[in-house]
Amino acid sequence: FDPFWLRGVHLVVSRILGICQATMSAPGWVHVWDMPPEVFKKPLAFFHKKCGGPTTEHAPVKCDVLESEDKREVLMETKSIAAATALVLAVTKWKVGIPKMKAKTISAEEYDQLLGSSSTSVVVLVKNLPEDIEGVSDMKLMSDNIKTAEIGNHATMGRIAIAECLDVEAAKACIQTFNIPHAGGVMTAELITSAKKATLIQQCISMEKEAPRRERSRTPPRMPNLTQKQIDEQLREQYKASREQ
């Protein structure tokens, strides 16, 4: 009897069980396309009904609609990878629609890519943001489509910005603004998902605070539109203050 051999076996078994548990607890993702129009209107409700209720093991817990011209496709998240596989088999068995509705399991990376390339995303990633764009205020001066933005220093991508735009069309316009020859042609912009945004922020070495207002700004401050009467009044007040000094 060798106790060291027994410890080795126990270590291997523990690692295998750990991998199995991680796989069981990890969510799964399914890409469904060629959905009949009536199903595409309320896909999550349809799938919950066909699966026997929203609490069944293979029922989807979330659904994202992809806007494509004629494929009528969605991305669904399930409780586990095994549940995603079971859901794909169920879709094949249902034989819904003409042509038949199709489904396949996808990875987390494929999920982000498909959802990020969809026109439903309003989050824009700008890679290799040049230093002459000093902060969020500079970005907003370049594009009035930006609602909020964050700038950070990513471990592999360098200086990046993640902007949340007003709507889908605003996000597309923002990409055109920042995906231009700039700083030697390095800066690029693309749509990403909210999940991808959270991951990128976690991967940043540091996040930049908004730069203080420059004494000599490249862009003059926006002044309110004053009438001639208001301008004359301000001049009189300034003249009066200088006399009192």
PDB file of C-alpha atoms in Angstrom:
ATOM      1  CA  PHE A   1       0.000   0.000   0.000  1.00  0.00           C
ATOM      2  CA  ASP A   2       1.519   3.298  -1.137  1.00  0.00           C
ATOM      3  CA  PRO A   3      -0.079   6.418   0.454  1.00  0.00           C
ATOM      4  CA  PHE A   4       1.674   8.690  -2.053  1.00  0.00           C
ATOM      5  CA  TRP A   5       0.043   6.819  -4.945  1.00  0.00           C
ATOM      6  CA  LEU A   6      -3.352   7.175  -3.236  1.00  0.00           C
ATOM      7  CA  ARG A   7      -2.788  10.932  -2.828  1.00  0.00           C
ATOM      8  CA  GLY A   8      -1.989  11.213  -6.527  1.00  0.00           C
ATOM      9  CA  VAL A   9      -5.189   9.423  -7.494  1.00  0.00           C
ATOM     10  CA  HIS A  10      -7.190  11.628  -5.123  1.00  0.00           C
ATOM     11  CA  LEU A  11      -5.643  14.777  -6.656  1.00  0.00           C
ATOM     12  CA  VAL A  12      -6.474  13.660 -10.226  1.00  0.00           C
ATOM     13  CA  VAL A  13     -10.054  12.753  -9.285  1.00  0.00           C
ATOM     14  CA  SER A  14     -10.503  16.098  -7.491  1.00  0.00           C
ATOM     15  CA  ARG A  15      -9.333  17.989 -10.564  1.00  0.00           C
ATOM     16  CA  ILE A  16     -11.673  16.037 -12.847  1.00  0.00           C
ATOM     17  CA  LEU A  17     -14.609  16.688 -10.497  1.00  0.00           C
ATOM     18  CA  GLY A  18     -13.691  20.387 -10.395  1.00  0.00           C
ATOM     19  CA  ILE A  19     -13.689  20.598 -14.184  1.00  0.00           C
ATOM     20  CA  CYS A  20     -17.039  18.770 -14.353  1.00  0.00           C
ATOM     21  CA  GLN A  21     -18.594  21.087 -11.762  1.00  0.00           C
ATOM     22  CA  ALA A  22     -17.311  24.174 -13.602  1.00  0.00           C
ATOM     23  CA  THR A  23     -18.754  22.846 -16.859  1.00  0.00           C
ATOM     24  CA  MET A  24     -22.099  22.108 -15.213  1.00  0.00           C
ATOM     25  CA  SER A  25     -22.341  25.580 -13.645  1.00  0.00           C
ATOM     26  CA  ALA A  26     -21.214  27.479 -16.752  1.00  0.00           C
ATOM     27  CA  PRO A  27     -24.060  28.875 -18.887  1.00  0.00           C
ATOM     28  CA  GLY A  28     -24.636  27.669 -22.436  1.00  0.00           C
ATOM     29  CA  TRP A  29     -25.571  29.552 -25.596  1.00  0.00           C
ATOM     30  CA  VAL A  30     -27.682  28.572 -28.592  1.00  0.00           C
ATOM     31  CA  HIS A  31     -28.013  30.267 -31.980  1.00  0.00           C
ATOM     32  CA  VAL A  32     -31.499  29.779 -33.509  1.00  0.00           C
ATOM     33  CA  TRP A  33     -32.416  30.914 -37.030  1.00  0.00           C
ATOM     34  CA  ASP A  34     -35.086  30.487 -39.730  1.00  0.00           C
ATOM     35  CA  MET A  35     -37.795  31.072 -37.136  1.00  0.00           C
ATOM     36  CA  PRO A  36     -41.401  31.312 -38.381  1.00  0.00           C
ATOM     37  CA  PRO A  37     -42.734  34.903 -38.201  1.00  0.00           C
ATOM     38  CA  GLU A  38     -45.240  34.047 -35.460  1.00  0.00           C
ATOM     39  CA  VAL A  39     -42.476  32.473 -33.336  1.00  0.00           C
ATOM     40  CA  PHE A  40     -40.079  35.368 -33.981  1.00  0.00           C
ATOM     41  CA  LYS A  41     -42.587  37.834 -32.468  1.00  0.00           C
ATOM     42  CA  LYS A  42     -42.283  36.259 -28.985  1.00  0.00           C
ATOM     43  CA  PRO A  43     -39.433  33.704 -29.131  1.00  0.00           C
ATOM     44  CA  LEU A  44     -38.832  33.313 -25.396  1.00  0.00           C
ATOM     45  CA  ALA A  45     -42.512  32.683 -24.632  1.00  0.00           C
ATOM     46  CA  PHE A  46     -42.692  30.112 -27.468  1.00  0.00           C
ATOM     47  CA  PHE A  47     -39.615  28.228 -26.235  1.00  0.00           C
ATOM     48  CA  HIS A  48     -40.806  28.219 -22.630  1.00  0.00           C
ATOM     49  CA  LYS A  49     -44.111  26.696 -23.734  1.00  0.00           C
ATOM     50  CA  LYS A  50     -42.441  24.050 -25.932  1.00  0.00           C
ATOM     51  CA  CYS A  51     -39.945  23.182 -23.175  1.00  0.00           C
ATOM     52  CA  GLY A  52     -42.712  22.638 -20.618  1.00  0.00           C
ATOM     53  CA  GLY A  53     -42.243  25.880 -18.697  1.00  0.00           C
ATOM     54  CA  PRO A  54     -39.503  28.421 -17.920  1.00  0.00           C
ATOM     55  CA  THR A  55     -38.146  26.414 -14.971  1.00  0.00           C
ATOM     56  CA  THR A  56     -37.374  23.194 -16.878  1.00  0.00           C
ATOM     57  CA  GLU A  57     -33.709  22.294 -17.151  1.00  0.00           C
ATOM     58  CA  HIS A  58     -33.260  22.966 -20.872  1.00  0.00           C
ATOM     59  CA  ALA A  59     -35.534  26.036 -21.098  1.00  0.00           C
ATOM     60  CA  PRO A  60     -33.705  29.246 -22.125  1.00  0.00           C
ATOM     61  CA  VAL A  61     -33.275  31.937 -19.465  1.00  0.00           C
ATOM     62  CA  LYS A  62     -32.525  34.838 -21.813  1.00  0.00           C
ATOM     63  CA  CYS A  63     -33.116  35.738 -25.462  1.00  0.00           C
ATOM     64  CA  ASP A  64     -31.425  38.380 -27.662  1.00  0.00           C
ATOM     65  CA  VAL A  65     -32.898  39.152 -31.068  1.00  0.00           C
ATOM     66  CA  LEU A  66     -30.453  39.653 -33.952  1.00  0.00           C
ATOM     67  CA  GLU A  67     -31.590  42.103 -36.582  1.00  0.00           C
ATOM     68  CA  SER A  68     -30.928  40.523 -39.962  1.00  0.00           C
ATOM     69  CA  GLU A  69     -32.776  41.014 -43.222  1.00  0.00           C
ATOM     70  CA  ASP A  70     -34.474  37.638 -43.641  1.00  0.00           C
ATOM     71  CA  LYS A  71     -32.964  35.010 -41.308  1.00  0.00           C
ATOM     72  CA  ARG A  72     -35.132  35.802 -38.232  1.00  0.00           C
ATOM     73  CA  GLU A  73     -32.494  34.679 -35.741  1.00  0.00           C
ATOM     74  CA  VAL A  74     -31.995  34.892 -31.980  1.00  0.00           C
ATOM     75  CA  LEU A  75     -29.349  34.019 -29.395  1.00  0.00           C
ATOM     76  CA  MET A  76     -30.484  32.150 -26.284  1.00  0.00           C
ATOM     77  CA  GLU A  77     -28.719  31.616 -22.979  1.00  0.00           C
ATOM     78  CA  THR A  78     -29.339  28.421 -21.028  1.00  0.00           C
ATOM     79  CA  LYS A  79     -28.551  27.327 -17.464  1.00  0.00           C
ATOM     80  CA  SER A  80     -25.683  25.067 -18.545  1.00  0.00           C
ATOM     81  CA  ILE A  81     -23.784  23.760 -21.569  1.00  0.00           C
ATOM     82  CA  ALA A  82     -25.675  20.452 -21.243  1.00  0.00           C
ATOM     83  CA  ALA A  83     -28.964  22.364 -21.322  1.00  0.00           C
ATOM     84  CA  ALA A  84     -27.866  24.137 -24.520  1.00  0.00           C
ATOM     85  CA  THR A  85     -27.159  20.787 -26.182  1.00  0.00           C
ATOM     86  CA  ALA A  86     -30.557  19.459 -25.053  1.00  0.00           C
ATOM     87  CA  LEU A  87     -32.296  22.568 -26.413  1.00  0.00           C
ATOM     88  CA  VAL A  88     -30.689  22.107 -29.856  1.00  0.00           C
ATOM     89  CA  LEU A  89     -31.864  18.491 -29.953  1.00  0.00           C
ATOM     90  CA  ALA A  90     -35.371  19.634 -28.969  1.00  0.00           C
ATOM     91  CA  VAL A  91     -35.499  22.222 -31.764  1.00  0.00           C
ATOM     92  CA  THR A  92     -34.512  19.545 -34.285  1.00  0.00           C
ATOM     93  CA  LYS A  93     -37.223  17.252 -32.932  1.00  0.00           C
ATOM     94  CA  TRP A  94     -39.952  19.940 -33.039  1.00  0.00           C
ATOM     95  CA  LYS A  95     -39.613  20.422 -36.830  1.00  0.00           C
ATOM     96  CA  VAL A  96     -41.195  23.875 -36.699  1.00  0.00           C
ATOM     97  CA  GLY A  97     -41.742  25.987 -39.827  1.00  0.00           C
ATOM     98  CA  ILE A  98     -40.973  25.741 -43.556  1.00  0.00           C
ATOM     99  CA  PRO A  99     -38.013  25.776 -43.957  1.00  0.00           C
ATOM    100  CA  LYS A 100     -37.414  24.070 -40.631  1.00  0.00           C
ATOM    101  CA  MET A 101     -36.207  26.202 -37.717  1.00  0.00           C
ATOM    102  CA  LYS A 102     -32.543  25.424 -36.999  1.00  0.00           C
ATOM    103  CA  ALA A 103     -30.324  25.685 -33.927  1.00  0.00           C
ATOM    104  CA  LYS A 104     -26.733  25.040 -32.870  1.00  0.00           C
ATOM    105  CA  THR A 105     -24.663  25.483 -29.720  1.00  0.00           C
ATOM    106  CA  ILE A 106     -22.115  28.300 -29.742  1.00  0.00           C
ATOM    107  CA  SER A 107     -19.287  29.433 -27.464  1.00  0.00           C
ATOM    108  CA  ALA A 108     -19.250  32.566 -25.317  1.00  0.00           C
ATOM    109  CA  GLU A 109     -16.868  34.179 -27.838  1.00  0.00           C
ATOM    110  CA  GLU A 110     -19.219  33.393 -30.739  1.00  0.00           C
ATOM    111  CA  TYR A 111     -22.137  34.773 -28.714  1.00  0.00           C
ATOM    112  CA  ASP A 112     -20.308  38.080 -28.202  1.00  0.00           C
ATOM    113  CA  GLN A 113     -19.274  38.265 -31.856  1.00  0.00           C
ATOM    114  CA  LEU A 114     -22.800  37.629 -33.145  1.00  0.00           C
ATOM    115  CA  LEU A 115     -24.436  40.028 -30.713  1.00  0.00           C
ATOM    116  CA  GLY A 116     -21.729  42.652 -31.178  1.00  0.00           C
ATOM    117  CA  SER A 117     -22.104  42.606 -34.960  1.00  0.00           C
ATOM    118  CA  SER A 118     -25.865  42.942 -34.645  1.00  0.00           C
ATOM    119  CA  SER A 119     -27.373  46.364 -35.217  1.00  0.00           C
ATOM    120  CA  THR A 120     -29.013  46.133 -31.775  1.00  0.00           C
ATOM    121  CA  SER A 121     -25.796  47.059 -29.955  1.00  0.00           C
ATOM    122  CA  VAL A 122     -25.241  50.658 -28.800  1.00  0.00           C
ATOM    123  CA  VAL A 123     -21.791  50.134 -27.235  1.00  0.00           C
ATOM    124  CA  VAL A 124     -18.686  51.112 -29.230  1.00  0.00           C
ATOM    125  CA  LEU A 125     -15.084  50.087 -28.526  1.00  0.00           C
ATOM    126  CA  VAL A 126     -12.344  52.442 -29.752  1.00  0.00           C
ATOM    127  CA  LYS A 127      -8.908  50.802 -29.803  1.00  0.00           C
ATOM    128  CA  ASN A 128      -5.566  52.632 -29.573  1.00  0.00           C
ATOM    129  CA  LEU A 129      -7.105  55.984 -28.703  1.00  0.00           C
ATOM    130  CA  PRO A 130      -4.444  58.652 -29.464  1.00  0.00           C
ATOM    131  CA  GLU A 131      -3.128  60.889 -26.701  1.00  0.00           C
ATOM    132  CA  ASP A 132      -4.355  64.080 -28.361  1.00  0.00           C
ATOM    133  CA  ILE A 133      -7.887  62.926 -27.519  1.00  0.00           C
ATOM    134  CA  GLU A 134      -7.312  63.743 -23.868  1.00  0.00           C
ATOM    135  CA  GLY A 135     -10.619  62.713 -22.334  1.00  0.00           C
ATOM    136  CA  VAL A 136     -14.317  61.981 -22.665  1.00  0.00           C
ATOM    137  CA  SER A 137     -15.088  65.661 -23.269  1.00  0.00           C
ATOM    138  CA  ASP A 138     -12.851  65.578 -26.363  1.00  0.00           C
ATOM    139  CA  MET A 139     -14.677  62.485 -27.612  1.00  0.00           C
ATOM    140  CA  LYS A 140     -18.049  64.186 -27.150  1.00  0.00           C
ATOM    141  CA  LEU A 141     -16.788  67.194 -29.091  1.00  0.00           C
ATOM    142  CA  MET A 142     -15.920  64.834 -31.950  1.00  0.00           C
ATOM    143  CA  SER A 143     -19.261  63.016 -31.802  1.00  0.00           C
ATOM    144  CA  ASP A 144     -22.552  64.223 -30.316  1.00  0.00           C
ATOM    145  CA  ASN A 145     -23.847  60.637 -30.536  1.00  0.00           C
ATOM    146  CA  ILE A 146     -22.061  59.623 -27.307  1.00  0.00           C
ATOM    147  CA  LYS A 147     -24.135  59.345 -24.136  1.00  0.00           C
ATOM    148  CA  THR A 148     -21.385  58.196 -21.746  1.00  0.00           C
ATOM    149  CA  ALA A 149     -17.816  56.952 -22.184  1.00  0.00           C
ATOM    150  CA  GLU A 150     -14.878  55.533 -20.247  1.00  0.00           C
ATOM    151  CA  ILE A 151     -11.189  55.586 -21.152  1.00  0.00           C
ATOM    152  CA  GLY A 152      -8.695  53.028 -19.860  1.00  0.00           C
ATOM    153  CA  ASN A 153      -5.314  51.437 -20.482  1.00  0.00           C
ATOM    154  CA  HIS A 154      -5.841  47.838 -21.581  1.00  0.00           C
ATOM    155  CA  ALA A 155      -3.233  45.144 -20.999  1.00  0.00           C
ATOM    156  CA  THR A 156      -2.941  44.199 -24.701  1.00  0.00           C
ATOM    157  CA  MET A 157      -4.903  46.792 -26.705  1.00  0.00           C
ATOM    158  CA  GLY A 158      -3.235  49.888 -25.296  1.00  0.00           C
ATOM    159  CA  ARG A 159      -5.340  52.975 -24.653  1.00  0.00           C
ATOM    160  CA  ILE A 160      -9.014  52.240 -25.315  1.00  0.00           C
ATOM    161  CA  ALA A 161     -12.366  53.994 -24.975  1.00  0.00           C
ATOM    162  CA  ILE A 162     -15.769  52.385 -24.502  1.00  0.00           C
ATOM    163  CA  ALA A 163     -18.669  54.618 -25.452  1.00  0.00           C
ATOM    164  CA  GLU A 164     -22.374  54.047 -24.914  1.00  0.00           C
ATOM    165  CA  CYS A 165     -24.351  55.805 -27.637  1.00  0.00           C
ATOM    166  CA  LEU A 166     -27.843  57.264 -27.683  1.00  0.00           C
ATOM    167  CA  ASP A 167     -29.326  54.572 -29.945  1.00  0.00           C
ATOM    168  CA  VAL A 168     -28.466  52.068 -32.669  1.00  0.00           C
ATOM    169  CA  GLU A 169     -28.073  54.650 -35.425  1.00  0.00           C
ATOM    170  CA  ALA A 170     -25.943  56.813 -33.133  1.00  0.00           C
ATOM    171  CA  ALA A 171     -23.613  53.848 -32.510  1.00  0.00           C
ATOM    172  CA  LYS A 172     -23.151  53.318 -36.254  1.00  0.00           C
ATOM    173  CA  ALA A 173     -22.389  57.029 -36.723  1.00  0.00           C
ATOM    174  CA  CYS A 174     -19.921  56.922 -33.815  1.00  0.00           C
ATOM    175  CA  ILE A 175     -18.037  54.064 -35.477  1.00  0.00           C
ATOM    176  CA  GLN A 176     -17.675  56.091 -38.659  1.00  0.00           C
ATOM    177  CA  THR A 177     -16.335  59.037 -36.654  1.00  0.00           C
ATOM    178  CA  PHE A 178     -13.615  57.099 -34.829  1.00  0.00           C
ATOM    179  CA  ASN A 179     -12.824  54.438 -37.441  1.00  0.00           C
ATOM    180  CA  ILE A 180     -10.741  56.868 -39.493  1.00  0.00           C
ATOM    181  CA  PRO A 181      -7.049  57.422 -40.324  1.00  0.00           C
ATOM    182  CA  HIS A 182      -5.785  58.914 -37.078  1.00  0.00           C
ATOM    183  CA  ALA A 183      -2.501  58.665 -35.196  1.00  0.00           C
ATOM    184  CA  GLY A 184      -0.838  56.800 -38.042  1.00  0.00           C
ATOM    185  CA  GLY A 185      -3.973  54.856 -38.938  1.00  0.00           C
ATOM    186  CA  VAL A 186      -3.940  52.868 -35.674  1.00  0.00           C
ATOM    187  CA  MET A 187      -7.263  53.917 -34.128  1.00  0.00           C
ATOM    188  CA  THR A 188     -10.226  51.642 -34.945  1.00  0.00           C
ATOM    189  CA  ALA A 189     -13.823  51.392 -33.699  1.00  0.00           C
ATOM    190  CA  GLU A 190     -16.294  48.510 -33.540  1.00  0.00           C
ATOM    191  CA  LEU A 191     -19.570  47.428 -31.923  1.00  0.00           C
ATOM    192  CA  ILE A 192     -19.346  45.265 -28.806  1.00  0.00           C
ATOM    193  CA  THR A 193     -21.809  43.762 -26.343  1.00  0.00           C
ATOM    194  CA  SER A 194     -22.440  44.943 -22.800  1.00  0.00           C
ATOM    195  CA  ALA A 195     -20.889  41.689 -21.557  1.00  0.00           C
ATOM    196  CA  LYS A 196     -17.764  42.384 -23.588  1.00  0.00           C
ATOM    197  CA  LYS A 197     -17.647  45.921 -22.174  1.00  0.00           C
ATOM    198  CA  ALA A 198     -17.593  44.597 -18.603  1.00  0.00           C
ATOM    199  CA  THR A 199     -14.820  42.126 -19.467  1.00  0.00           C
ATOM    200  CA  LEU A 200     -12.650  44.783 -21.127  1.00  0.00           C
ATOM    201  CA  ILE A 201     -12.987  47.172 -18.185  1.00  0.00           C
ATOM    202  CA  GLN A 202     -11.879  44.387 -15.835  1.00  0.00           C
ATOM    203  CA  GLN A 203      -8.864  43.737 -18.062  1.00  0.00           C
ATOM    204  CA  CYS A 204      -7.769  47.391 -17.975  1.00  0.00           C
ATOM    205  CA  ILE A 205      -4.633  48.128 -15.967  1.00  0.00           C
ATOM    206  CA  SER A 206      -6.056  51.511 -15.030  1.00  0.00           C
ATOM    207  CA  MET A 207      -9.001  53.773 -15.836  1.00  0.00           C
ATOM    208  CA  GLU A 208      -8.412  57.430 -16.660  1.00  0.00           C
ATOM    209  CA  LYS A 209     -10.142  60.238 -14.841  1.00  0.00           C
ATOM    210  CA  GLU A 210     -11.584  63.085 -16.880  1.00  0.00           C
ATOM    211  CA  ALA A 211      -8.782  65.483 -17.797  1.00  0.00           C
ATOM    212  CA  PRO A 212      -8.971  68.951 -16.187  1.00  0.00           C
ATOM    213  CA  ARG A 213     -10.073  71.814 -18.387  1.00  0.00           C
ATOM    214  CA  ARG A 214      -7.170  73.148 -20.443  1.00  0.00           C
ATOM    215  CA  GLU A 215      -6.262  76.832 -20.050  1.00  0.00           C
ATOM    216  CA  ARG A 216      -5.866  77.063 -23.784  1.00  0.00           C
ATOM    217  CA  SER A 217      -8.320  74.572 -25.135  1.00  0.00           C
ATOM    218  CA  ARG A 218      -8.222  73.571 -28.776  1.00  0.00           C
ATOM    219  CA  THR A 219     -11.983  73.980 -28.818  1.00  0.00           C
ATOM    220  CA  PRO A 220     -13.520  77.193 -27.457  1.00  0.00           C
ATOM    221  CA  PRO A 221     -16.217  76.756 -24.791  1.00  0.00           C
ATOM    222  CA  ARG A 222     -19.767  76.780 -26.058  1.00  0.00           C
ATOM    223  CA  MET A 223     -21.297  80.188 -25.268  1.00  0.00           C
ATOM    224  CA  PRO A 224     -25.007  80.807 -24.892  1.00  0.00           C
ATOM    225  CA  ASN A 225     -26.721  82.794 -27.613  1.00  0.00           C
ATOM    226  CA  LEU A 226     -27.061  86.362 -26.254  1.00  0.00           C
ATOM    227  CA  THR A 227     -29.113  89.192 -27.668  1.00  0.00           C
ATOM    228  CA  GLN A 228     -27.460  92.538 -28.360  1.00  0.00           C
ATOM    229  CA  LYS A 229     -29.304  93.990 -25.353  1.00  0.00           C
ATOM    230  CA  GLN A 230     -27.853  91.295 -23.064  1.00  0.00           C
ATOM    231  CA  ILE A 231     -24.354  91.886 -24.445  1.00  0.00           C
ATOM    232  CA  ASP A 232     -24.652  95.647 -23.806  1.00  0.00           C
ATOM    233  CA  GLU A 233     -25.891  94.960 -20.273  1.00  0.00           C
ATOM    234  CA  GLN A 234     -22.889  92.695 -19.557  1.00  0.00           C
ATOM    235  CA  LEU A 235     -20.500  95.349 -20.894  1.00  0.00           C
ATOM    236  CA  ARG A 236     -22.063  97.984 -18.637  1.00  0.00           C
ATOM    237  CA  GLU A 237     -21.727  95.697 -15.618  1.00  0.00           C
ATOM    238  CA  GLN A 238     -18.075  95.028 -16.428  1.00  0.00           C
ATOM    239  CA  TYR A 239     -17.383  98.752 -16.871  1.00  0.00           C
ATOM    240  CA  LYS A 240     -19.134  99.545 -13.564  1.00  0.00           C
ATOM    241  CA  ALA A 241     -17.112  96.895 -11.718  1.00  0.00           C
ATOM    242  CA  SER A 242     -13.817  98.217 -13.117  1.00  0.00           C
ATOM    243  CA  ARG A 243     -14.708 101.806 -12.011  1.00  0.00           C
ATOM    244  CA  GLU A 244     -15.488 100.654  -8.472  1.00  0.00           C
ATOM    245  CA  GLN A 245     -12.090  98.986  -8.209  1.00  0.00           C
TER     246      GLN A 245
END
